[in-house]
mmCIF file of C-alpha atoms in Angstrom:
data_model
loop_
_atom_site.group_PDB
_atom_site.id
_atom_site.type_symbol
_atom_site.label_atom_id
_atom_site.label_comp_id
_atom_site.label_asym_id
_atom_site.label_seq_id
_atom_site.Cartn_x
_atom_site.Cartn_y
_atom_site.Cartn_z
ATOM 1 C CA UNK A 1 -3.795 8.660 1.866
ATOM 2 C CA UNK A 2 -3.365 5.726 -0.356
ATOM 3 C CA UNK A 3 -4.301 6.750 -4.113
ATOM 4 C CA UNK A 4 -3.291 3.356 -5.613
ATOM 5 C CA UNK A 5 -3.465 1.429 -2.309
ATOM 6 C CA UNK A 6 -3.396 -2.748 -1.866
ATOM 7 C CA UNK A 7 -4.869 -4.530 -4.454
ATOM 8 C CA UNK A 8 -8.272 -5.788 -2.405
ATOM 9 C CA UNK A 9 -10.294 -8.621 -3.880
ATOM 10 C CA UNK A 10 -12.393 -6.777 -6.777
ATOM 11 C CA UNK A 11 -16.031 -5.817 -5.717
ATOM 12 C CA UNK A 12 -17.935 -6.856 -8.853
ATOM 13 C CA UNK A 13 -18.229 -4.497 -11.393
ATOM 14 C CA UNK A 14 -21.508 -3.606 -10.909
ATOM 15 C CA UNK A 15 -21.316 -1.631 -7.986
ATOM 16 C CA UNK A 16 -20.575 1.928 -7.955
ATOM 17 C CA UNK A 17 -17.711 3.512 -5.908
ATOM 18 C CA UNK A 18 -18.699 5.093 -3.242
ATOM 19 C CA UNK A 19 -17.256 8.142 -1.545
ATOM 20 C CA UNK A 20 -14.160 7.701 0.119
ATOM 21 C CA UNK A 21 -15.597 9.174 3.241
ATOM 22 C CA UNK A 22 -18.743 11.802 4.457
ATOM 23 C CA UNK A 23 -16.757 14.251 5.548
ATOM 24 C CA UNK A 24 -14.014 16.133 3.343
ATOM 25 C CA UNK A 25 -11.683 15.857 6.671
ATOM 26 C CA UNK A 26 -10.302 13.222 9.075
ATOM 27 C CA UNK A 27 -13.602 12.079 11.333
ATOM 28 C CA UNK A 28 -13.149 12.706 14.790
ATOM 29 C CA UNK A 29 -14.661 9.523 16.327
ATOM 30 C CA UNK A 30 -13.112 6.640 13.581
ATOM 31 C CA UNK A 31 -10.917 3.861 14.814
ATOM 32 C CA UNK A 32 -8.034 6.499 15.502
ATOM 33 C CA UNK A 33 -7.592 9.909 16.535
ATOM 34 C CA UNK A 34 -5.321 12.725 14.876
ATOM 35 C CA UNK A 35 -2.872 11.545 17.283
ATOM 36 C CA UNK A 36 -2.488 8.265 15.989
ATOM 37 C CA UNK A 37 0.450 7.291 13.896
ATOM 38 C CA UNK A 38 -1.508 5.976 10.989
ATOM 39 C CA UNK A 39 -2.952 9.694 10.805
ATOM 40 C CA UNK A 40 0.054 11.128 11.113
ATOM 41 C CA UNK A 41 1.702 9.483 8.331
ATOM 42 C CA UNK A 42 -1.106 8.837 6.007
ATOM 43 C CA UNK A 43 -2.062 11.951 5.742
ATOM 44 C CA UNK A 44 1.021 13.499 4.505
ATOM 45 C CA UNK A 45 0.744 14.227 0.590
ATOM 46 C CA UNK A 46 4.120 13.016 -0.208
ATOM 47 C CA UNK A 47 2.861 9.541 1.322
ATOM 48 C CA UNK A 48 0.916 9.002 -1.579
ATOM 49 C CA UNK A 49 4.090 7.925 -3.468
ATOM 50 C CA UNK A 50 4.325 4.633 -1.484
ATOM 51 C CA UNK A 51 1.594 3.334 -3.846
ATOM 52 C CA UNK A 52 3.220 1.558 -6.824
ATOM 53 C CA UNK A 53 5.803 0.528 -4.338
ATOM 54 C CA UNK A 54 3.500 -1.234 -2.457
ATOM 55 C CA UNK A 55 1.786 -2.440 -5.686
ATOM 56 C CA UNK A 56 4.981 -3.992 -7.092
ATOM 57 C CA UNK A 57 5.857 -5.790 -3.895
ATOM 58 C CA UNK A 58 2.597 -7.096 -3.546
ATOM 59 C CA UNK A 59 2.410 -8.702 -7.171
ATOM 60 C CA UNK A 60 6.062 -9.805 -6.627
ATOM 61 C CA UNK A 61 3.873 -12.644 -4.500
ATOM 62 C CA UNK A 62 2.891 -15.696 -6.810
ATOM 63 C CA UNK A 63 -0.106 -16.267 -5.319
ATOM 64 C CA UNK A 64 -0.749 -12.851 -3.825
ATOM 65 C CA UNK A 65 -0.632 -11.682 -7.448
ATOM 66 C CA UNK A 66 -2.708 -14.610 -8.527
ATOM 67 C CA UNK A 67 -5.477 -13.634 -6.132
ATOM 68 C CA UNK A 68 -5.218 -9.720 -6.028
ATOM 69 C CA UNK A 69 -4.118 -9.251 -9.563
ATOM 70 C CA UNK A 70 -4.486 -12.281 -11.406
ATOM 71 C CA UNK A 71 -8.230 -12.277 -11.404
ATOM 72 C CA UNK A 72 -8.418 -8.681 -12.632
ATOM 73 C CA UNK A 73 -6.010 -6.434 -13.693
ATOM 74 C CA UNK A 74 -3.138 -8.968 -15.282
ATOM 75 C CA UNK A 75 -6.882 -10.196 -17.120
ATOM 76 C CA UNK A 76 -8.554 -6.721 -17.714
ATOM 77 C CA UNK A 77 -6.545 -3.815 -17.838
ATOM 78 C CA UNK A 78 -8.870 -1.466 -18.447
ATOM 79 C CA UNK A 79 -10.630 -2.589 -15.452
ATOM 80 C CA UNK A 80 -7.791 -2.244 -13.005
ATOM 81 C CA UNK A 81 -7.885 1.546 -12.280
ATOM 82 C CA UNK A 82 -11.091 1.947 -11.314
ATOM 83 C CA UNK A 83 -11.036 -1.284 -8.559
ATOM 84 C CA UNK A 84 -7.484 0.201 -7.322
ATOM 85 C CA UNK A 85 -9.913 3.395 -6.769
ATOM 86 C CA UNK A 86 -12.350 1.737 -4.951
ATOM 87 C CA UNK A 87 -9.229 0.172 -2.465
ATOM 88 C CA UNK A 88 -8.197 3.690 -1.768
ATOM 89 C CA UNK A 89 -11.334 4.804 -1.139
ATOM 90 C CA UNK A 90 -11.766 1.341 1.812
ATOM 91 C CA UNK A 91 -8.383 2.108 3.249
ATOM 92 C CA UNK A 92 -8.917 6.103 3.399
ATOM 93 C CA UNK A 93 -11.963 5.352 5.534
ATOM 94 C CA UNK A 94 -10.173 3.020 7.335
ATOM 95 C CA UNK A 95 -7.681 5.292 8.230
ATOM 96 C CA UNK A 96 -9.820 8.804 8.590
ATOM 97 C CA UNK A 97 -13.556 7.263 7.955
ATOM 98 C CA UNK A 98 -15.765 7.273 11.558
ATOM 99 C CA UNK A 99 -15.629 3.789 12.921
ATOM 100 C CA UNK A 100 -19.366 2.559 11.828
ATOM 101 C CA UNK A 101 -18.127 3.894 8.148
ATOM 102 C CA UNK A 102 -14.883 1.462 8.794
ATOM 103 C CA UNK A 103 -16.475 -1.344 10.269
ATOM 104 C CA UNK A 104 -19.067 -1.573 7.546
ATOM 105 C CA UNK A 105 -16.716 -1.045 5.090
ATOM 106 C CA UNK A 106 -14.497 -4.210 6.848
ATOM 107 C CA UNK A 107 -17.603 -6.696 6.572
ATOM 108 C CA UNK A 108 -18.375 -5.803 2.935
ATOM 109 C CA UNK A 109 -14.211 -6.635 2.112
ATOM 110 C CA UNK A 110 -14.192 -9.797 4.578
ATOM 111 C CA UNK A 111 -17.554 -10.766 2.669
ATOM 112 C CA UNK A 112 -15.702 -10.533 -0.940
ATOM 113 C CA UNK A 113 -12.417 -12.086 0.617
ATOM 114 C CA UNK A 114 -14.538 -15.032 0.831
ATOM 115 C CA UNK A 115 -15.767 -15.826 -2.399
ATOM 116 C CA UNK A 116 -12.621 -15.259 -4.211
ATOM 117 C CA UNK A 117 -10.186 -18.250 -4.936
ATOM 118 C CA UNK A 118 -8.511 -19.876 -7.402
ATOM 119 C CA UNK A 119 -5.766 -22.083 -8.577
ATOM 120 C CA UNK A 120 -1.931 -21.081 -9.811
ATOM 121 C CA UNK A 121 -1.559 -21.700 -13.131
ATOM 122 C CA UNK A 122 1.578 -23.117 -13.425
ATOM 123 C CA UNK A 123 4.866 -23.606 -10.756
ATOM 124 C CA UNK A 124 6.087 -20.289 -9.505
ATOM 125 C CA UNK A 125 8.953 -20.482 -6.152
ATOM 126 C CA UNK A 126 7.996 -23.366 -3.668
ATOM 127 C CA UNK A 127 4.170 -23.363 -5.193
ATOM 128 C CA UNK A 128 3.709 -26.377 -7.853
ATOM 129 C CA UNK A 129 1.030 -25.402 -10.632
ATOM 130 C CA UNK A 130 -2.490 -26.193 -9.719
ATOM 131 C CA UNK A 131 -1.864 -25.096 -5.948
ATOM 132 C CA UNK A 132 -5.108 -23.304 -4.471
ATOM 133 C CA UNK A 133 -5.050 -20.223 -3.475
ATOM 134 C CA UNK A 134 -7.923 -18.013 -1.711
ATOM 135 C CA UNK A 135 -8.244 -14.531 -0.730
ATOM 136 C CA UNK A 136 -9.262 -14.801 2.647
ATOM 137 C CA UNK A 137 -5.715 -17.166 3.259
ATOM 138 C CA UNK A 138 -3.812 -15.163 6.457
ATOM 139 C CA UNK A 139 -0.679 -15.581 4.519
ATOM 140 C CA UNK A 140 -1.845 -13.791 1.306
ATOM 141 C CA UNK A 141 -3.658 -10.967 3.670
ATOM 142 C CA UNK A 142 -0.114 -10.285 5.774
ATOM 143 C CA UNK A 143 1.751 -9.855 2.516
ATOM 144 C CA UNK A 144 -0.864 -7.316 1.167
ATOM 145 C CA UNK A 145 -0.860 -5.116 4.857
ATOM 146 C CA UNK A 146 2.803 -5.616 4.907
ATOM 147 C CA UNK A 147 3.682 -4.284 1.713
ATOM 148 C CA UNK A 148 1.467 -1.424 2.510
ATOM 149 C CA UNK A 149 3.183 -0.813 6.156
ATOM 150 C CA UNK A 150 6.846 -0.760 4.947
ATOM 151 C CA UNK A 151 6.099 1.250 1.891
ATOM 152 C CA UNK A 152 4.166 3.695 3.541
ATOM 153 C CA UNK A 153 7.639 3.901 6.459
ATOM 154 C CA UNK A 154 9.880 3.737 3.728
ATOM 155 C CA UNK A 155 8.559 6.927 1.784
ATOM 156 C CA UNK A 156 7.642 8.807 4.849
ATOM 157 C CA UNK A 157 10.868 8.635 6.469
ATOM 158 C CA UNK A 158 12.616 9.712 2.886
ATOM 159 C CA UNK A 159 10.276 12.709 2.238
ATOM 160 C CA UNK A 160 9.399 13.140 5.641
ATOM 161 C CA UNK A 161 11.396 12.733 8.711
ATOM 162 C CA UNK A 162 12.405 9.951 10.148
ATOM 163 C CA UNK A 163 10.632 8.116 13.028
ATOM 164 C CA UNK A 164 11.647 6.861 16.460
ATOM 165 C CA UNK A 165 11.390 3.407 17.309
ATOM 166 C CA UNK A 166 8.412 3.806 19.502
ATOM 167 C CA UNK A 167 6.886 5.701 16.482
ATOM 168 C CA UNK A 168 7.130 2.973 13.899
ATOM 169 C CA UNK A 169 6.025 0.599 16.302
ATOM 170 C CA UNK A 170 2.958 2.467 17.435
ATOM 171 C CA UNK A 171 1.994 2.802 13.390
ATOM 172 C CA UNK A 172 2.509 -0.808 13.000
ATOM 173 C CA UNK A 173 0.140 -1.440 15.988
ATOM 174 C CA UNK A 174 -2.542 0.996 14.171
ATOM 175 C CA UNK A 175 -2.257 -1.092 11.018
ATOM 176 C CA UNK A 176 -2.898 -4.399 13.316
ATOM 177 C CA UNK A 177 -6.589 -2.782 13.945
ATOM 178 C CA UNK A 178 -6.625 -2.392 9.583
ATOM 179 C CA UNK A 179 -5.775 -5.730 9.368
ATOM 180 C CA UNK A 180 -8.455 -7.230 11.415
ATOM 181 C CA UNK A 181 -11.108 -4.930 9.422
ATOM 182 C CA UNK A 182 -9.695 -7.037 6.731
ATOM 183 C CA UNK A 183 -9.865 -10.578 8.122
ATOM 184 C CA UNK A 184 -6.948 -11.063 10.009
ATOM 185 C CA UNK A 185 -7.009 -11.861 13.723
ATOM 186 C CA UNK A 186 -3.975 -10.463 15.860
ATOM 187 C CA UNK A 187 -2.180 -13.453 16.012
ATOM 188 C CA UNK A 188 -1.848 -13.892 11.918
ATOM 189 C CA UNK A 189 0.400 -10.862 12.495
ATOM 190 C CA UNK A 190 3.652 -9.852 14.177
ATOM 191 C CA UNK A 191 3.362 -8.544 17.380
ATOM 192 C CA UNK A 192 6.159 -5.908 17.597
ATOM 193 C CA UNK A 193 7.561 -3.510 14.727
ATOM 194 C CA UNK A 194 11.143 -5.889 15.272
ATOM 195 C CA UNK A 195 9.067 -8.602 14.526
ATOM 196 C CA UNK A 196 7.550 -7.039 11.492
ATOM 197 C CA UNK A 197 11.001 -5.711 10.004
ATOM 198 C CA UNK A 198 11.987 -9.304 10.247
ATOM 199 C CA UNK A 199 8.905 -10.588 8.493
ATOM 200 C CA UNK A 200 9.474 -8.134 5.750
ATOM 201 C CA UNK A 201 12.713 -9.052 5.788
ATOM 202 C CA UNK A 202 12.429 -12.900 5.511
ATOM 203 C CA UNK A 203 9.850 -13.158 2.898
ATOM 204 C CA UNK A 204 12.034 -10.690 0.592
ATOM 205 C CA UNK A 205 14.956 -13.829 1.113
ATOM 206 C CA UNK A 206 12.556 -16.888 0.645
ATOM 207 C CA UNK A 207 12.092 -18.243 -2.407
ATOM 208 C CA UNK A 208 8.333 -16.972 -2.158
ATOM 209 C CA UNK A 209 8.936 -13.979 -3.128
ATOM 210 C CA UNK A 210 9.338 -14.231 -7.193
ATOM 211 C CA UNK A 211 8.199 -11.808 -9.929
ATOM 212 C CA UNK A 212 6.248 -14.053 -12.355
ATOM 213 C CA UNK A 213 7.225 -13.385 -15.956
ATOM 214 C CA UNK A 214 2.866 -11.907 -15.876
ATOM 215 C CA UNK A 215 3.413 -9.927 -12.964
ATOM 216 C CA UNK A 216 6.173 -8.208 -14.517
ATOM 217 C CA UNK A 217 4.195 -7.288 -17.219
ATOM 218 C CA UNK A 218 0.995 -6.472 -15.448
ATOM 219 C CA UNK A 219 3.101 -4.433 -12.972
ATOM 220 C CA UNK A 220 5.360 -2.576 -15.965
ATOM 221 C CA UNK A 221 2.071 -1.654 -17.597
ATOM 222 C CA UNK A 222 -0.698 -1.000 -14.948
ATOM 223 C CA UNK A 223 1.803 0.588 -12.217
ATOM 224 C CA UNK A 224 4.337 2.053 -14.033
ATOM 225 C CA UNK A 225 2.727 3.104 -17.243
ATOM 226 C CA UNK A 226 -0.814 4.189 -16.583
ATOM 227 C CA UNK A 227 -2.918 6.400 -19.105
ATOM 228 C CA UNK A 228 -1.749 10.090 -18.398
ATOM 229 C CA UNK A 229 -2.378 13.631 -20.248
ATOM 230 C CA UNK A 230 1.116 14.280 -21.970
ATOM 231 C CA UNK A 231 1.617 16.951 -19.526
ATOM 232 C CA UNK A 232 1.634 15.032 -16.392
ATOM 233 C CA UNK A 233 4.035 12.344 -18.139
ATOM 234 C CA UNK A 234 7.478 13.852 -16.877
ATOM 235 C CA UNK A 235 6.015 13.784 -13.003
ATOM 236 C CA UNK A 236 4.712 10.613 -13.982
ATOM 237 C CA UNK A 237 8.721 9.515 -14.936
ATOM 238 C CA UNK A 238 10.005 10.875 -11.962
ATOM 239 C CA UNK A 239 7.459 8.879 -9.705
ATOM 240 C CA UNK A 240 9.154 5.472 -11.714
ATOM 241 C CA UNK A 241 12.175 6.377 -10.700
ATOM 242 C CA UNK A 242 11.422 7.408 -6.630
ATOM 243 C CA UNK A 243 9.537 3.782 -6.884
ATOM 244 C CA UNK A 244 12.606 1.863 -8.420
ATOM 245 C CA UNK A 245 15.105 3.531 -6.237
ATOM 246 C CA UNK A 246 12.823 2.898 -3.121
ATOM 247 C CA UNK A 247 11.992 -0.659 -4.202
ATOM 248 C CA UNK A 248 14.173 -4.025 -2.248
ATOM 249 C CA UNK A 249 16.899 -4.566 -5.319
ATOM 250 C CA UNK A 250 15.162 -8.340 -5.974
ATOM 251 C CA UNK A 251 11.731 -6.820 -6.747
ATOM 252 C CA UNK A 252 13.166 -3.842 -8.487
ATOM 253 C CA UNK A 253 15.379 -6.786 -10.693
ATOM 254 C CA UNK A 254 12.313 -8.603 -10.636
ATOM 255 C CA UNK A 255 10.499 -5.733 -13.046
ATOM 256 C CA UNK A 256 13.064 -5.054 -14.717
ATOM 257 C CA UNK A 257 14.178 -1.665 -13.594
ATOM 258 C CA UNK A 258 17.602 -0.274 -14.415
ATOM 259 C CA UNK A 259 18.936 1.434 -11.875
ATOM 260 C CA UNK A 260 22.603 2.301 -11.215
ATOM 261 C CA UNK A 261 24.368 4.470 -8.595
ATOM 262 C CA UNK A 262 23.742 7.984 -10.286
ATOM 263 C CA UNK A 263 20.351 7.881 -10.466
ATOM 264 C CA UNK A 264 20.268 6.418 -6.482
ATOM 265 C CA UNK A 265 22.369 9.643 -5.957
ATOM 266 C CA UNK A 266 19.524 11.793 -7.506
ATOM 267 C CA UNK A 267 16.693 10.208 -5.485
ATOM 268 C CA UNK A 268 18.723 10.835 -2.472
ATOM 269 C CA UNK A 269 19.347 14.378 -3.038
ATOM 270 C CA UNK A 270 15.707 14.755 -3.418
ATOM 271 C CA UNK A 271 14.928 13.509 -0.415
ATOM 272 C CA UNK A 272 17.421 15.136 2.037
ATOM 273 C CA UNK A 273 15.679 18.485 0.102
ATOM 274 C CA UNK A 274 12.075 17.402 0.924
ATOM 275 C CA UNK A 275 13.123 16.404 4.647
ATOM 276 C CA UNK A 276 15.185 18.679 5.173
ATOM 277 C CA UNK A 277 14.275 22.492 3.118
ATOM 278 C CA UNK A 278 10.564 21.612 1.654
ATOM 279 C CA UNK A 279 8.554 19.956 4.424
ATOM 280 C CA UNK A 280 9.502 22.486 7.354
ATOM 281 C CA UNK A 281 8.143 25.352 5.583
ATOM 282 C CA UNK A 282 5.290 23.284 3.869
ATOM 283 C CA UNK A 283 1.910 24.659 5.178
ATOM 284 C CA UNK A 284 -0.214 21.869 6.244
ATOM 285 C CA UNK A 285 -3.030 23.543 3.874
ATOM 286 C CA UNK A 286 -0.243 21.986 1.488
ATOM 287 C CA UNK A 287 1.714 19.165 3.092
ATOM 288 C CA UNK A 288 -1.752 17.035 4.141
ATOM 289 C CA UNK A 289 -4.414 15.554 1.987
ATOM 290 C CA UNK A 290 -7.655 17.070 2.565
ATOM 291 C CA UNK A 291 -8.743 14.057 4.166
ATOM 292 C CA UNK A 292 -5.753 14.226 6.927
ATOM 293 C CA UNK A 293 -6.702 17.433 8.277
ATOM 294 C CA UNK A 294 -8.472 17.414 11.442
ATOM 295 C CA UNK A 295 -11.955 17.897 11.861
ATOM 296 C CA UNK A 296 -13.456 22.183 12.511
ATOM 297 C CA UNK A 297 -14.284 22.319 16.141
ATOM 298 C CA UNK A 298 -17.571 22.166 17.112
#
């Protein structure tokens, strides 16, 4: 599941995290079975690495970065990781939580969605400075799911396998139901994966998509340099390069990655090994997060 998941309005700082769910497995009567798609991806450990790809495409917004970022982390550093926490925690009990857990959790975000707005500070792509912004806009909501969605594909089907049509398209209808716990209504979103892909796919060639000169630095620092023990720093430069080589090549430009066609080769190689060596021999006690694995029967 998510560990650095969509940057949610920030619950004030005040409140405590809560656990991410009761039970230390997937709940057997949430909004989806173990059956569902969403499951079955999310709860894949290698998954996990879709995080700071779906971070960096989110801030590569103007105003989704204004709203989700702006007000906190780009502002308060030190305050960022533990209110990226507390999003993991809302979408893993989205995704494996029981349904009440879910649904409260949806009117608590929906609740904070609506007191959260703002104005851009100066001009970024087709937005003049001093345009409002607020969290609960559809537009700014899509962009968040979305860059969750095709992150979460993207890695899967790298480190994974790769999913049939009717596969992707029955995740994308599973995120639909996320997306209303969050304040969208079905018709703010595409209907069909096809439709989806093309959303994606248009907003990366508008103009609306532009890495602001603070999101690059907010994303550089926060994402891709967060406070580890020296140990964990060379797993911590590998994950920096899976995300640049698995980010769209204007939001990797937009950060200021280098990449170049050896170090694509690399990232490659890895993945045909995970698909293709590691994850058929993974044990599940291994491949899933503890959170994925189906509930003991009764």
């Amino acid at each position: 599941m998510p560990s650095t998941a969509a940057s949610l309005p920030p619950t004030p700082d005040t409140a405590a995290p809560t656990a991410v769910m009761e039970r230390p497995h997937a709940s057997p009567d949430g909004l989806f079975d173990d059956h569902a798609m969403i499951r079955r991806v999310h709860r894949e450990r290698a998954v996990v690495l879709h995080g700071p790809r779906a971070l960096l495409l989110q801030a590569s917004h103007p105003l989704a970065f204004a709203g989700f970022w702006g007000t906190t982390a780009a502002k308060e550093p030190e305050k960022a990781y533990p209110r990226l926490q507390r999003t993991a925690e809302a979408m893993a009990t989205a995704v494996f939580g029981s349904e009440e857990a879910a649904e409260t959790m949806g009117r608590r975000i929906r609740a904070v969605h609506g007191k959260v707005r703002g104005t851009l500070p100066h001009a970024a792509g087709p937005w003049p400075a001093g345009t409002e912004w607020r969290a609960d806009d559809p537009e700014l909501l899509l962009w968040i799911l979305a860059a969750l969605v095709d992150s979460a594909l993207v890695v899967f089907e790298r480190f994974v396998r790769p999913l049939r049509p009717e596969e992707r398209d029955a995740f994308w209808r599973d995120y639909r139901r996320v997306g209303e716990l969050f304040g969208l209504r079905q018709e703010d979103m595409p209907q069909t994966i096809t439709q989806f892909d093309a959303y994606v796919a248009e907003m990366l060639a508008s103009d609306r998509i532009e890495v602001m000169p603070e999101a690059r630095a907010a994303g550089r620092r926060i994402v891709l340099s967060p406070p580890v023990p020296l140990p964990f720093r060379p797993a911590l430069e590998l994950a920096n390069e899976v995300t640049a080589s698995l980010l769209p090549p204007k939001v990797r430009k937009g950060f200021g990655l280098r990449w170049d066609p050896a170090r694509d080769l690399a990232v490659s190689a890895v993945g045909t090994w995970s698909r293709l060596l590691l994850r058929p021999v993974l044990p599940t006690a291994l491949a899933w997060t503890p959170h994925g694995r189906p509930a003991p029967l009764a």
